[in-house]
Amino acid sequence: MDWTNTLAPILGQAAYVSLSLAIFWFVFSLIIRRNDVADVAWGIGFIVYAIFFFTLGTSSERAVLLFFLISFWGTRLALHIGLRNRKKSEDSRYQKWRTEWGKWFLVRSFAQVYLLQGFLQLLIAAPIFVVAAFEQSPLGILDYCGILIWGTGFFFEAVGDYQLAQFIQNPKNKGKIMTCGLWSYTRHPNYFGEITQWLGIFVIAISSPFGWLAIISPLTISFLLLFVSGIPMLEKKYEGRSDFAEYKAKTNALIPWFSKKR
């Protein structure tokens, strides 16, 4: 079986959907004057891919399973970020870019926020395309292992987000660093959760013909969160703080584990 000929039409359609989403969210951001709508669009984009390709493609048990898992994750994440941001001004990252980009703001905003995000979504959505493109075998042990891995990730992301939201809402914690709950085992339970969920989705997709191609999904999200827009960008804000240095010395950056004794 020539996987390139089978996947090529799917990837062509995916690129078209990605461009359409980028244009839509860019125009919407201009209307509401907020580029941080891209954060809400992140989870929604994967739901659109799942609906589009699993409706037109295979209707296998594996496709239905991935559709449910991805839609459940994407809906929760989009709602969480949307509700969190609705009473706040635009995220400081995007405000900074508005100033830095000056007269090139519109061009760079479209290219560096929405087009780039669309490209990254295409890579991470690889399991969707693989499962949609090929005939599928019945669910097996790897699928159930994948569900377990995904569930572990969903727990860490959802509970970690909830605990942080509750911590921030308490006026007594203003200016403090979250170090309790899941955050006492890892400095970024939500990032660990997101990576783990996509790892679980890859494990499910690997039973598909040429499922190994979907490895690009967990590799991409891991690279982004570990080295680009996740941990480095977030922790840069806390550089020079003694309380964060102490927390960092005792707590793993990503993989949950017990605090190191000092």
PDB file of N, CA and C in Angstrom, residues 5-75:
ATOM      1  N   ASN A   5       0.144   8.219  -1.575  1.00  0.00           N
ATOM      2  CA  ASN A   5      -1.004   8.480  -2.456  1.00  0.00           C
ATOM      3  C   ASN A   5      -2.310   8.517  -1.673  1.00  0.00           C
ATOM      4  N   THR A   6      -2.392   7.722  -0.619  1.00  0.00           N
ATOM      5  CA  THR A   6      -3.616   7.677   0.184  1.00  0.00           C
ATOM      6  C   THR A   6      -3.748   8.907   1.064  1.00  0.00           C
ATOM      7  N   LEU A   7      -2.628   9.338   1.628  1.00  0.00           N
ATOM      8  CA  LEU A   7      -2.668  10.477   2.544  1.00  0.00           C
ATOM      9  C   LEU A   7      -2.679  11.829   1.839  1.00  0.00           C
ATOM     10  N   ALA A   8      -2.143  11.879   0.629  1.00  0.00           N
ATOM     11  CA  ALA A   8      -2.011  13.159  -0.076  1.00  0.00           C
ATOM     12  C   ALA A   8      -3.333  13.925  -0.180  1.00  0.00           C
ATOM     13  N   PRO A   9      -4.443  13.286  -0.596  1.00  0.00           N
ATOM     14  CA  PRO A   9      -5.713  14.034  -0.678  1.00  0.00           C
ATOM     15  C   PRO A   9      -6.174  14.545   0.690  1.00  0.00           C
ATOM     16  N   ILE A  10      -5.968  13.726   1.721  1.00  0.00           N
ATOM     17  CA  ILE A  10      -6.356  14.123   3.079  1.00  0.00           C
ATOM     18  C   ILE A  10      -5.559  15.348   3.516  1.00  0.00           C
ATOM     19  N   LEU A  11      -4.255  15.322   3.266  1.00  0.00           N
ATOM     20  CA  LEU A  11      -3.398  16.438   3.681  1.00  0.00           C
ATOM     21  C   LEU A  11      -3.719  17.694   2.887  1.00  0.00           C
ATOM     22  N   GLY A  12      -4.077  17.538   1.623  1.00  0.00           N
ATOM     23  CA  GLY A  12      -4.484  18.694   0.830  1.00  0.00           C
ATOM     24  C   GLY A  12      -5.738  19.340   1.389  1.00  0.00           C
ATOM     25  N   GLN A  13      -6.713  18.513   1.752  1.00  0.00           N
ATOM     26  CA  GLN A  13      -7.935  19.035   2.367  1.00  0.00           C
ATOM     27  C   GLN A  13      -7.631  19.675   3.718  1.00  0.00           C
ATOM     28  N   ALA A  14      -6.719  19.056   4.467  1.00  0.00           N
ATOM     29  CA  ALA A  14      -6.360  19.588   5.784  1.00  0.00           C
ATOM     30  C   ALA A  14      -5.728  20.970   5.665  1.00  0.00           C
ATOM     31  N   ALA A  15      -4.873  21.149   4.663  1.00  0.00           N
ATOM     32  CA  ALA A  15      -4.240  22.450   4.448  1.00  0.00           C
ATOM     33  C   ALA A  15      -5.289  23.509   4.114  1.00  0.00           C
ATOM     34  N   TYR A  16      -6.287  23.129   3.335  1.00  0.00           N
ATOM     35  CA  TYR A  16      -7.369  24.055   2.992  1.00  0.00           C
ATOM     36  C   TYR A  16      -8.166  24.438   4.239  1.00  0.00           C
ATOM     37  N   VAL A  17      -8.486  23.448   5.074  1.00  0.00           N
ATOM     38  CA  VAL A  17      -9.217  23.723   6.316  1.00  0.00           C
ATOM     39  C   VAL A  17      -8.386  24.615   7.228  1.00  0.00           C
ATOM     40  N   SER A  18      -7.081  24.321   7.313  1.00  0.00           N
ATOM     41  CA  SER A  18      -6.184  25.108   8.165  1.00  0.00           C
ATOM     42  C   SER A  18      -6.137  26.564   7.732  1.00  0.00           C
ATOM     43  N   LEU A  19      -6.008  26.804   6.415  1.00  0.00           N
ATOM     44  CA  LEU A  19      -5.979  28.175   5.899  1.00  0.00           C
ATOM     45  C   LEU A  19      -7.302  28.887   6.168  1.00  0.00           C
ATOM     46  N   SER A  20      -8.410  28.182   5.994  1.00  0.00           N
ATOM     47  CA  SER A  20      -9.727  28.772   6.238  1.00  0.00           C
ATOM     48  C   SER A  20      -9.877  29.178   7.699  1.00  0.00           C
ATOM     49  N   LEU A  21      -9.419  28.311   8.607  1.00  0.00           N
ATOM     50  CA  LEU A  21      -9.487  28.621  10.029  1.00  0.00           C
ATOM     51  C   LEU A  21      -8.601  29.819  10.368  1.00  0.00           C
ATOM     52  N   ALA A  22      -7.407  29.869   9.789  1.00  0.00           N
ATOM     53  CA  ALA A  22      -6.489  30.982  10.055  1.00  0.00           C
ATOM     54  C   ALA A  22      -7.118  32.308   9.630  1.00  0.00           C
ATOM     55  N   ILE A  23      -7.725  32.339   8.463  1.00  0.00           N
ATOM     56  CA  ILE A  23      -8.368  33.564   7.975  1.00  0.00           C
ATOM     57  C   ILE A  23      -9.534  33.948   8.886  1.00  0.00           C
ATOM     58  N   PHE A  24     -10.344  32.965   9.251  1.00  0.00           N
ATOM     59  CA  PHE A  24     -11.500  33.246  10.111  1.00  0.00           C
ATOM     60  C   PHE A  24     -11.069  33.842  11.443  1.00  0.00           C
ATOM     61  N   TRP A  25     -10.123  33.192  12.109  1.00  0.00           N
ATOM     62  CA  TRP A  25      -9.720  33.672  13.436  1.00  0.00           C
ATOM     63  C   TRP A  25      -8.975  35.003  13.358  1.00  0.00           C
ATOM     64  N   PHE A  26      -8.235  35.222  12.277  1.00  0.00           N
ATOM     65  CA  PHE A  26      -7.549  36.506  12.105  1.00  0.00           C
ATOM     66  C   PHE A  26      -8.563  37.633  11.970  1.00  0.00           C
ATOM     67  N   VAL A  27      -9.566  37.442  11.117  1.00  0.00           N
ATOM     68  CA  VAL A  27     -10.612  38.463  10.940  1.00  0.00           C
ATOM     69  C   VAL A  27     -11.363  38.677  12.251  1.00  0.00           C
ATOM     70  N   PHE A  28     -11.664  37.590  12.931  1.00  0.00           N
ATOM     71  CA  PHE A  28     -12.379  37.693  14.210  1.00  0.00           C
ATOM     72  C   PHE A  28     -11.549  38.468  15.229  1.00  0.00           C
ATOM     73  N   SER A  29     -10.232  38.243  15.241  1.00  0.00           N
ATOM     74  CA  SER A  29      -9.355  38.948  16.182  1.00  0.00           C
ATOM     75  C   SER A  29      -9.348  40.450  15.910  1.00  0.00           C
ATOM     76  N   LEU A  30      -9.460  40.839  14.638  1.00  0.00           N
ATOM     77  CA  LEU A  30      -9.507  42.258  14.288  1.00  0.00           C
ATOM     78  C   LEU A  30     -10.824  42.888  14.763  1.00  0.00           C
ATOM     79  N   ILE A  31     -11.899  42.119  14.680  1.00  0.00           N
ATOM     80  CA  ILE A  31     -13.204  42.622  15.101  1.00  0.00           C
ATOM     81  C   ILE A  31     -13.240  42.866  16.609  1.00  0.00           C
ATOM     82  N   ILE A  32     -12.710  41.909  17.380  1.00  0.00           N
ATOM     83  CA  ILE A  32     -12.768  42.041  18.842  1.00  0.00           C
ATOM     84  C   ILE A  32     -11.510  42.702  19.409  1.00  0.00           C
ATOM     85  N   ARG A  33     -10.527  42.982  18.526  1.00  0.00           N
ATOM     86  CA  ARG A  33      -9.280  43.664  18.913  1.00  0.00           C
ATOM     87  C   ARG A  33      -8.499  42.877  19.972  1.00  0.00           C
ATOM     88  N   ARG A  34      -8.451  41.555  19.799  1.00  0.00           N
ATOM     89  CA  ARG A  34      -7.716  40.703  20.733  1.00  0.00           C
ATOM     90  C   ARG A  34      -7.082  39.552  19.960  1.00  0.00           C
ATOM     91  N   ASN A  35      -5.759  39.503  19.972  1.00  0.00           N
ATOM     92  CA  ASN A  35      -5.076  38.393  19.319  1.00  0.00           C
ATOM     93  C   ASN A  35      -5.026  37.144  20.182  1.00  0.00           C
ATOM     94  N   ASP A  36      -5.300  37.281  21.478  1.00  0.00           N
ATOM     95  CA  ASP A  36      -5.261  36.092  22.330  1.00  0.00           C
ATOM     96  C   ASP A  36      -6.452  35.176  22.099  1.00  0.00           C
ATOM     97  N   VAL A  37      -7.338  35.539  21.155  1.00  0.00           N
ATOM     98  CA  VAL A  37      -8.378  34.607  20.734  1.00  0.00           C
ATOM     99  C   VAL A  37      -7.734  33.368  20.100  1.00  0.00           C
ATOM    100  N   ALA A  38      -6.488  33.497  19.678  1.00  0.00           N
ATOM    101  CA  ALA A  38      -5.765  32.350  19.120  1.00  0.00           C
ATOM    102  C   ALA A  38      -5.632  31.235  20.144  1.00  0.00           C
ATOM    103  N   ASP A  39      -5.565  31.579  21.423  1.00  0.00           N
ATOM    104  CA  ASP A  39      -5.461  30.559  22.467  1.00  0.00           C
ATOM    105  C   ASP A  39      -6.746  29.742  22.562  1.00  0.00           C
ATOM    106  N   VAL A  40      -7.880  30.405  22.390  1.00  0.00           N
ATOM    107  CA  VAL A  40      -9.169  29.705  22.375  1.00  0.00           C
ATOM    108  C   VAL A  40      -9.286  28.865  21.108  1.00  0.00           C
ATOM    109  N   ALA A  41      -8.775  29.407  20.010  1.00  0.00           N
ATOM    110  CA  ALA A  41      -8.869  28.726  18.718  1.00  0.00           C
ATOM    111  C   ALA A  41      -8.042  27.448  18.673  1.00  0.00           C
ATOM    112  N   TRP A  42      -7.070  27.318  19.545  1.00  0.00           N
ATOM    113  CA  TRP A  42      -6.190  26.146  19.540  1.00  0.00           C
ATOM    114  C   TRP A  42      -6.990  24.847  19.673  1.00  0.00           C
ATOM    115  N   GLY A  43      -7.758  24.710  20.743  1.00  0.00           N
ATOM    116  CA  GLY A  43      -8.530  23.490  20.938  1.00  0.00           C
ATOM    117  C   GLY A  43      -9.636  23.325  19.920  1.00  0.00           C
ATOM    118  N   ILE A  44     -10.273  24.433  19.533  1.00  0.00           N
ATOM    119  CA  ILE A  44     -11.384  24.370  18.578  1.00  0.00           C
ATOM    120  C   ILE A  44     -10.919  23.856  17.222  1.00  0.00           C
ATOM    121  N   GLY A  45      -9.703  24.229  16.826  1.00  0.00           N
ATOM    122  CA  GLY A  45      -9.187  23.785  15.538  1.00  0.00           C
ATOM    123  C   GLY A  45      -9.153  22.275  15.402  1.00  0.00           C
ATOM    124  N   PHE A  46      -8.744  21.585  16.458  1.00  0.00           N
ATOM    125  CA  PHE A  46      -8.666  20.128  16.413  1.00  0.00           C
ATOM    126  C   PHE A  46     -10.062  19.504  16.352  1.00  0.00           C
ATOM    127  N   ILE A  47     -11.027  20.142  16.995  1.00  0.00           N
ATOM    128  CA  ILE A  47     -12.409  19.655  16.913  1.00  0.00           C
ATOM    129  C   ILE A  47     -12.903  19.754  15.474  1.00  0.00           C
ATOM    130  N   VAL A  48     -12.588  20.868  14.808  1.00  0.00           N
ATOM    131  CA  VAL A  48     -12.992  21.043  13.407  1.00  0.00           C
ATOM    132  C   VAL A  48     -12.375  19.958  12.530  1.00  0.00           C
ATOM    133  N   TYR A  49     -11.079  19.689  12.722  1.00  0.00           N
ATOM    134  CA  TYR A  49     -10.430  18.630  11.958  1.00  0.00           C
ATOM    135  C   TYR A  49     -11.133  17.296  12.177  1.00  0.00           C
ATOM    136  N   ALA A  50     -11.416  16.983  13.443  1.00  0.00           N
ATOM    137  CA  ALA A  50     -12.043  15.700  13.771  1.00  0.00           C
ATOM    138  C   ALA A  50     -13.416  15.583  13.123  1.00  0.00           C
ATOM    139  N   ILE A  51     -14.215  16.643  13.205  1.00  0.00           N
ATOM    140  CA  ILE A  51     -15.550  16.616  12.604  1.00  0.00           C
ATOM    141  C   ILE A  51     -15.457  16.456  11.088  1.00  0.00           C
ATOM    142  N   PHE A  52     -14.581  17.248  10.483  1.00  0.00           N
ATOM    143  CA  PHE A  52     -14.475  17.266   9.020  1.00  0.00           C
ATOM    144  C   PHE A  52     -14.021  15.915   8.474  1.00  0.00           C
ATOM    145  N   PHE A  53     -12.955  15.371   9.027  1.00  0.00           N
ATOM    146  CA  PHE A  53     -12.363  14.170   8.435  1.00  0.00           C
ATOM    147  C   PHE A  53     -13.052  12.880   8.858  1.00  0.00           C
ATOM    148  N   PHE A  54     -13.579  12.844  10.066  1.00  0.00           N
ATOM    149  CA  PHE A  54     -14.256  11.621  10.481  1.00  0.00           C
ATOM    150  C   PHE A  54     -15.685  11.565   9.957  1.00  0.00           C
ATOM    151  N   THR A  55     -16.199  12.702   9.489  1.00  0.00           N
ATOM    152  CA  THR A  55     -17.508  12.702   8.835  1.00  0.00           C
ATOM    153  C   THR A  55     -17.370  12.250   7.383  1.00  0.00           C
ATOM    154  N   LEU A  56     -16.327  12.745   6.709  1.00  0.00           N
ATOM    155  CA  LEU A  56     -16.130  12.411   5.301  1.00  0.00           C
ATOM    156  C   LEU A  56     -15.344  11.121   5.092  1.00  0.00           C
ATOM    157  N   GLY A  57     -14.557  10.745   6.103  1.00  0.00           N
ATOM    158  CA  GLY A  57     -13.695   9.580   5.952  1.00  0.00           C
ATOM    159  C   GLY A  57     -14.275   8.337   6.583  1.00  0.00           C
ATOM    160  N   THR A  58     -13.407   7.586   7.243  1.00  0.00           N
ATOM    161  CA  THR A  58     -13.805   6.317   7.841  1.00  0.00           C
ATOM    162  C   THR A  58     -14.744   6.520   9.030  1.00  0.00           C
ATOM    163  N   SER A  59     -15.644   5.562   9.230  1.00  0.00           N
ATOM    164  CA  SER A  59     -16.544   5.607  10.387  1.00  0.00           C
ATOM    165  C   SER A  59     -16.224   4.467  11.341  1.00  0.00           C
ATOM    166  N   SER A  60     -14.959   4.115  11.430  1.00  0.00           N
ATOM    167  CA  SER A  60     -14.519   2.988  12.251  1.00  0.00           C
ATOM    168  C   SER A  60     -14.656   3.300  13.737  1.00  0.00           C
ATOM    169  N   GLU A  61     -14.569   2.268  14.548  1.00  0.00           N
ATOM    170  CA  GLU A  61     -14.600   2.448  15.998  1.00  0.00           C
ATOM    171  C   GLU A  61     -13.450   3.351  16.455  1.00  0.00           C
ATOM    172  N   ARG A  62     -12.300   3.186  15.820  1.00  0.00           N
ATOM    173  CA  ARG A  62     -11.130   3.989  16.210  1.00  0.00           C
ATOM    174  C   ARG A  62     -11.346   5.464  15.882  1.00  0.00           C
ATOM    175  N   ALA A  63     -11.964   5.744  14.764  1.00  0.00           N
ATOM    176  CA  ALA A  63     -12.264   7.127  14.388  1.00  0.00           C
ATOM    177  C   ALA A  63     -13.250   7.747  15.371  1.00  0.00           C
ATOM    178  N   VAL A  64     -14.269   6.997  15.739  1.00  0.00           N
ATOM    179  CA  VAL A  64     -15.263   7.493  16.704  1.00  0.00           C
ATOM    180  C   VAL A  64     -14.597   7.757  18.049  1.00  0.00           C
ATOM    181  N   LEU A  65     -13.715   6.853  18.457  1.00  0.00           N
ATOM    182  CA  LEU A  65     -13.009   7.018  19.735  1.00  0.00           C
ATOM    183  C   LEU A  65     -12.159   8.281  19.730  1.00  0.00           C
ATOM    184  N   LEU A  66     -11.378   8.474  18.679  1.00  0.00           N
ATOM    185  CA  LEU A  66     -10.538   9.672  18.597  1.00  0.00           C
ATOM    186  C   LEU A  66     -11.381  10.935  18.516  1.00  0.00           C
ATOM    187  N   PHE A  67     -12.481  10.876  17.788  1.00  0.00           N
ATOM    188  CA  PHE A  67     -13.368  12.032  17.699  1.00  0.00           C
ATOM    189  C   PHE A  67     -13.863  12.425  19.093  1.00  0.00           C
ATOM    190  N   PHE A  68     -14.272  11.455  19.885  1.00  0.00           N
ATOM    191  CA  PHE A  68     -14.768  11.748  21.235  1.00  0.00           C
ATOM    192  C   PHE A  68     -13.666  12.324  22.109  1.00  0.00           C
ATOM    193  N   LEU A  69     -12.502  11.693  22.122  1.00  0.00           N
ATOM    194  CA  LEU A  69     -11.411  12.140  22.997  1.00  0.00           C
ATOM    195  C   LEU A  69     -10.929  13.538  22.627  1.00  0.00           C
ATOM    196  N   ILE A  70     -10.728  13.773  21.333  1.00  0.00           N
ATOM    197  CA  ILE A  70     -10.225  15.073  20.881  1.00  0.00           C
ATOM    198  C   ILE A  70     -11.268  16.163  21.102  1.00  0.00           C
ATOM    199  N   SER A  71     -12.521  15.868  20.836  1.00  0.00           N
ATOM    200  CA  SER A  71     -13.583  16.861  21.016  1.00  0.00           C
ATOM    201  C   SER A  71     -13.765  17.202  22.487  1.00  0.00           C
ATOM    202  N   PHE A  72     -13.689  16.196  23.349  1.00  0.00           N
ATOM    203  CA  PHE A  72     -13.841  16.418  24.786  1.00  0.00           C
ATOM    204  C   PHE A  72     -12.703  17.282  25.314  1.00  0.00           C
ATOM    205  N   TRP A  73     -11.470  16.943  24.894  1.00  0.00           N
ATOM    206  CA  TRP A  73     -10.309  17.738  25.300  1.00  0.00           C
ATOM    207  C   TRP A  73     -10.404  19.166  24.766  1.00  0.00           C
ATOM    208  N   GLY A  74     -10.678  19.306  23.461  1.00  0.00           N
ATOM    209  CA  GLY A  74     -10.704  20.623  22.842  1.00  0.00           C
ATOM    210  C   GLY A  74     -11.786  21.526  23.395  1.00  0.00           C
ATOM    211  N   THR A  75     -12.959  20.961  23.686  1.00  0.00           N
ATOM    212  CA  THR A  75     -14.062  21.747  24.241  1.00  0.00           C
ATOM    213  C   THR A  75     -13.722  22.257  25.634  1.00  0.00           C
TER     214      THR A  75
END
